[in-house]
Amino acid sequence: MHHHRMTTDEHPPTRNQRRRAETRARLLAAARKLFAAQGFEPTTIRDIAGDADTALGSFYNYFRTKDEVLAALMEETLAEQLTLLERRRRHVDDVAECVSIAHRHLLAAVNEDNEWGWLLVRLDVTHEIIEHVFMASAMGDLRKGIEAGRFDVANPDVALQASGGALHGVMHAALRGLLSADYDSAHAEGILRSFGIAQAEAREIARRPLPELSSP
């Protein structure tokens, strides 16, 4: 970055950039609300622009398609969750507890924001985005556990896909109100057992209090 002398005419773009960021955020918030309320397919670009109080034509200054809005929305919210999750488990040494916290954190996030949860479980496109955002972290946990002799799985790729699929299924059932109160711990216990942790230990780890979100 060049440190050249600031001239007065360089300030307006900064205000303009701020305005652009605000408009983009409004479009994303409107899309999030509408997709959750009425589904992705029935929602039109016109709906999103209207709800965001933005001219239809100016929508295209930010996104080319509805899918692009969705991808941006999911990428952003999942990246936020990953950041929160890493803060939550910053002081946890045991990889098994780290995995338990990851699954329980995401179930708690869906529980706190049903609208976002429905978005996650309803849309196929999010599966790829979840993988893109979380896969490296999740695979890192799994490999670390295998190397430490903590986990024992037949095939790491299969184990990881299976745990993600299980999480998705439990999220959906929780959103539909089909599960009893401690479903997050029950799910985490199941994941740990699928990774080769013995039943009694898996149960104990999965029922530990979830660490508070430490400040960044």
C-alpha positions as a printed NumPy array, in Angstrom:
array([[  0.   ,   0.   ,   0.   ],
       [  1.431,   3.377,  -1.049],
       [  1.499,   6.143,   1.518],
       [  0.962,   9.042,  -0.819],
       [ -0.428,  12.386,   0.259],
       [ -4.215,  12.284,   0.786],
       [ -6.002,  14.821,  -1.396],
       [ -9.505,  16.016,  -0.6  ],
       [-11.048,  14.242,  -3.589],
       [-10.024,  10.866,  -2.139],
       [-12.539,  11.072,   0.687],
       [-15.851,  10.665,  -1.172],
       [-15.05 ,   7.114,  -2.39 ],
       [-14.613,   6.136,   1.248],
       [-18.127,   7.328,   1.975],
       [-19.251,   5.619,  -1.201],
       [-17.575,   2.362,  -0.165],
       [-19.315,   2.571,   3.187],
       [-22.643,   3.112,   1.472],
       [-21.985,   0.145,  -0.828],
       [-21.152,  -2.074,   2.132],
       [-24.357,  -0.993,   3.881],
       [-26.48 ,  -1.704,   0.8  ],
       [-24.865,  -5.111,   0.339],
       [-25.508,  -5.938,   3.991],
       [-29.162,  -4.86 ,   3.623],
       [-29.583,  -7.094,   0.564],
       [-28.074, -10.053,   2.42 ],
       [-30.273,  -9.469,   5.476],
       [-33.39 ,  -9.246,   3.282],
       [-32.423, -12.423,   1.418],
       [-31.8  , -14.277,   4.665],
       [-35.23 , -13.317,   5.975],
       [-37.09 , -14.149,   2.764],
       [-35.296, -17.434,   2.024],
       [-36.043, -18.648,   5.544],
       [-39.67 , -17.504,   5.496],
       [-40.778, -18.611,   2.057],
       [-37.968, -20.79 ,   0.7  ],
       [-35.257, -20.126,  -1.844],
       [-37.173, -20.975,  -5.032],
       [-40.242, -18.732,  -4.541],
       [-38.125, -15.733,  -3.54 ],
       [-37.379, -13.414,  -6.442],
       [-34.632, -10.852,  -6.882],
       [-37.432,  -8.269,  -6.967],
       [-38.578,  -9.454,  -3.51 ],
       [-35.061,  -9.128,  -2.119],
       [-34.507,  -5.662,  -3.566],
       [-37.922,  -4.509,  -2.329],
       [-37.366,  -5.811,   1.177],
       [-33.92 ,  -4.187,   1.264],
       [-35.431,  -0.907,   0.054],
       [-33.096,  -0.945,  -2.946],
       [-33.87 ,  -0.336,  -6.605],
       [-34.101,  -3.561,  -8.607],
       [-31.457,  -2.312, -11.048],
       [-28.979,  -1.557,  -8.292],
       [-29.274,  -5.149,  -7.001],
       [-27.136,  -6.151,  -9.99 ],
       [-24.326,  -3.874,  -8.845],
       [-23.809,  -6.357,  -6.014],
       [-24.921,  -9.807,  -7.195],
       [-25.524, -11.38 , -10.598],
       [-27.955, -14.074,  -9.471],
       [-29.989, -15.243,  -6.532],
       [-27.563, -18.148,  -6.089],
       [-24.747, -15.666,  -5.69 ],
       [-26.667, -13.96 ,  -2.871],
       [-27.195, -17.287,  -1.155],
       [-23.566, -18.316,  -1.49 ],
       [-22.377, -14.975,  -0.075],
       [-24.894, -15.233,   2.755],
       [-23.919, -18.752,   3.769],
       [-20.208, -18.185,   3.399],
       [-20.401, -15.1  ,   5.619],
       [-22.56 , -16.622,   8.362],
       [-20.626, -19.897,   8.451],
       [-17.301, -18.069,   8.609],
       [-18.691, -16.112,  11.591],
       [-19.676, -19.375,  13.282],
       [-16.253, -20.894,  12.684],
       [-14.617, -17.853,  14.294],
       [-16.935, -18.103,  17.313],
       [-16.303, -21.825,  17.56 ],
       [-12.526, -21.397,  17.569],
       [-12.876, -18.806,  20.325],
       [-15.063, -21.188,  22.323],
       [-12.565, -24.02 ,  22.257],
       [ -9.378, -22.004,  22.4  ],
       [ -8.391, -23.343,  25.83 ],
       [ -9.447, -26.96 ,  25.265],
       [ -6.575, -29.4  ,  24.772],
       [ -8.358, -32.705,  24.215],
       [ -9.223, -33.2  ,  20.548],
       [-12.249, -35.331,  21.459],
       [-13.7  , -32.485,  23.498],
       [-12.906, -30.096,  20.616],
       [-15.005, -32.225,  18.244],
       [-17.833, -32.415,  20.779],
       [-17.784, -28.629,  21.206],
       [-17.824, -28.072,  17.423],
       [-20.979, -30.144,  16.915],
       [-22.731, -28.756,  19.97 ],
       [-21.796, -25.175,  19.038],
       [-23.382, -25.51 ,  15.595],
       [-26.527, -27.094,  17.036],
       [-26.732, -24.225,  19.551],
       [-26.32 , -21.677,  16.733],
       [-29.245, -23.224,  14.861],
       [-31.297, -23.339,  18.049],
       [-30.635, -19.64 ,  18.699],
       [-31.435, -18.605,  15.138],
       [-34.086, -20.905,  13.668],
       [-34.33 , -18.779,  10.542],
       [-30.676, -19.414,   9.749],
       [-31.058, -23.056,  10.734],
       [-33.862, -23.63 ,   8.235],
       [-31.722, -22.006,   5.584],
       [-28.89 , -24.421,   6.341],
       [-30.953, -27.587,   6.244],
       [-33.202, -26.682,   3.31 ],
       [-30.674, -25.745,   0.71 ],
       [-28.467, -28.122,  -1.236],
       [-26.029, -25.415,  -2.2  ],
       [-25.098, -24.916,   1.439],
       [-23.655, -28.404,   1.682],
       [-20.727, -27.393,  -0.516],
       [-20.297, -24.126,   1.35 ],
       [-20.349, -25.87 ,   4.739],
       [-17.668, -28.198,   3.415],
       [-15.668, -25.291,   2.032],
       [-15.785, -23.349,   5.314],
       [-15.624, -26.171,   7.877],
       [-13.984, -29.101,   6.14 ],
       [-10.368, -28.074,   6.741],
       [-11.031, -27.461,  10.428],
       [-13.02 , -30.689,  10.879],
       [-10.496, -32.806,   8.998],
       [ -7.713, -31.207,  11.05 ],
       [ -9.459, -32.297,  14.255],
       [ -9.997, -35.82 ,  12.955],
       [ -6.404, -36.287,  11.76 ],
       [ -5.029, -34.845,  14.983],
       [ -7.141, -37.334,  16.935],
       [ -6.015, -40.244,  14.773],
       [ -2.336, -39.287,  15.095],
       [ -2.706, -38.956,  18.864],
       [ -4.229, -42.447,  19.002],
       [ -7.401, -40.847,  20.339],
       [ -9.63 , -41.659,  17.361],
       [ -9.902, -44.887,  15.437],
       [-11.894, -44.781,  12.198],
       [-12.063, -47.106,   9.211],
       [-11.684, -44.281,   6.704],
       [-11.192, -40.606,   7.633],
       [-13.005, -39.204,   4.559],
       [-16.018, -41.439,   5.155],
       [-16.003, -40.721,   8.898],
       [-15.983, -36.988,   8.241],
       [-18.786, -37.107,   5.655],
       [-20.842, -39.35 ,   7.957],
       [-20.41 , -36.98 ,  10.907],
       [-21.447, -34.011,   8.741],
       [-24.49 , -35.875,   7.468],
       [-25.449, -36.82 ,  11.013],
       [-25.134, -33.191,  12.118],
       [-27.359, -32.066,   9.237],
       [-29.991, -34.688,  10.136],
       [-30.013, -33.77 ,  13.818],
       [-30.271, -30.058,  12.959],
       [-33.315, -30.76 ,  10.802],
       [-35.019, -32.889,  13.448],
       [-34.281, -30.27 ,  16.134],
       [-35.781, -27.505,  13.998],
       [-38.913, -29.615,  13.567],
       [-39.15 , -29.966,  17.36 ],
       [-38.727, -33.746,  17.299],
       [-35.922, -34.079,  19.846],
       [-35.663, -34.006,  23.633],
       [-33.731, -31.303,  25.456],
       [-30.235, -32.829,  25.6  ],
       [-30.059, -33.715,  21.912],
       [-26.822, -31.759,  21.44 ],
       [-24.935, -33.905,  23.966],
       [-26.548, -37.089,  22.667],
       [-25.443, -36.19 ,  19.159],
       [-21.882, -35.294,  20.241],
       [-21.677, -38.614,  22.116],
       [-22.688, -40.473,  18.969],
       [-20.077, -38.662,  16.885],
       [-17.32 , -39.422,  19.395],
       [-18.329, -43.086,  19.494],
       [-18.257, -43.188,  15.688],
       [-14.694, -41.858,  15.952],
       [-13.756, -44.744,  18.253],
       [-14.121, -43.226,  21.737],
       [-15.496, -45.711,  24.287],
       [-19.126, -45.219,  25.345],
       [-18.669, -44.105,  28.945],
       [-15.947, -41.607,  28.062],
       [-17.853, -40.302,  25.029],
       [-20.879, -39.718,  27.245],
       [-18.854, -37.865,  29.879],
       [-17.089, -35.626,  27.343],
       [-20.319, -34.81 ,  25.484],
       [-21.991, -33.711,  28.715],
       [-19.277, -31.334,  29.88 ],
       [-20.452, -27.719,  30.131],
       [-19.932, -25.941,  26.828],
       [-17.102, -23.414,  27.323],
       [-18.206, -19.8  ,  27.316],
       [-17.332, -17.689,  24.298],
       [-14.149, -15.987,  25.456],
       [-13.683, -12.446,  24.195],
       [-11.637, -12.179,  20.987]])
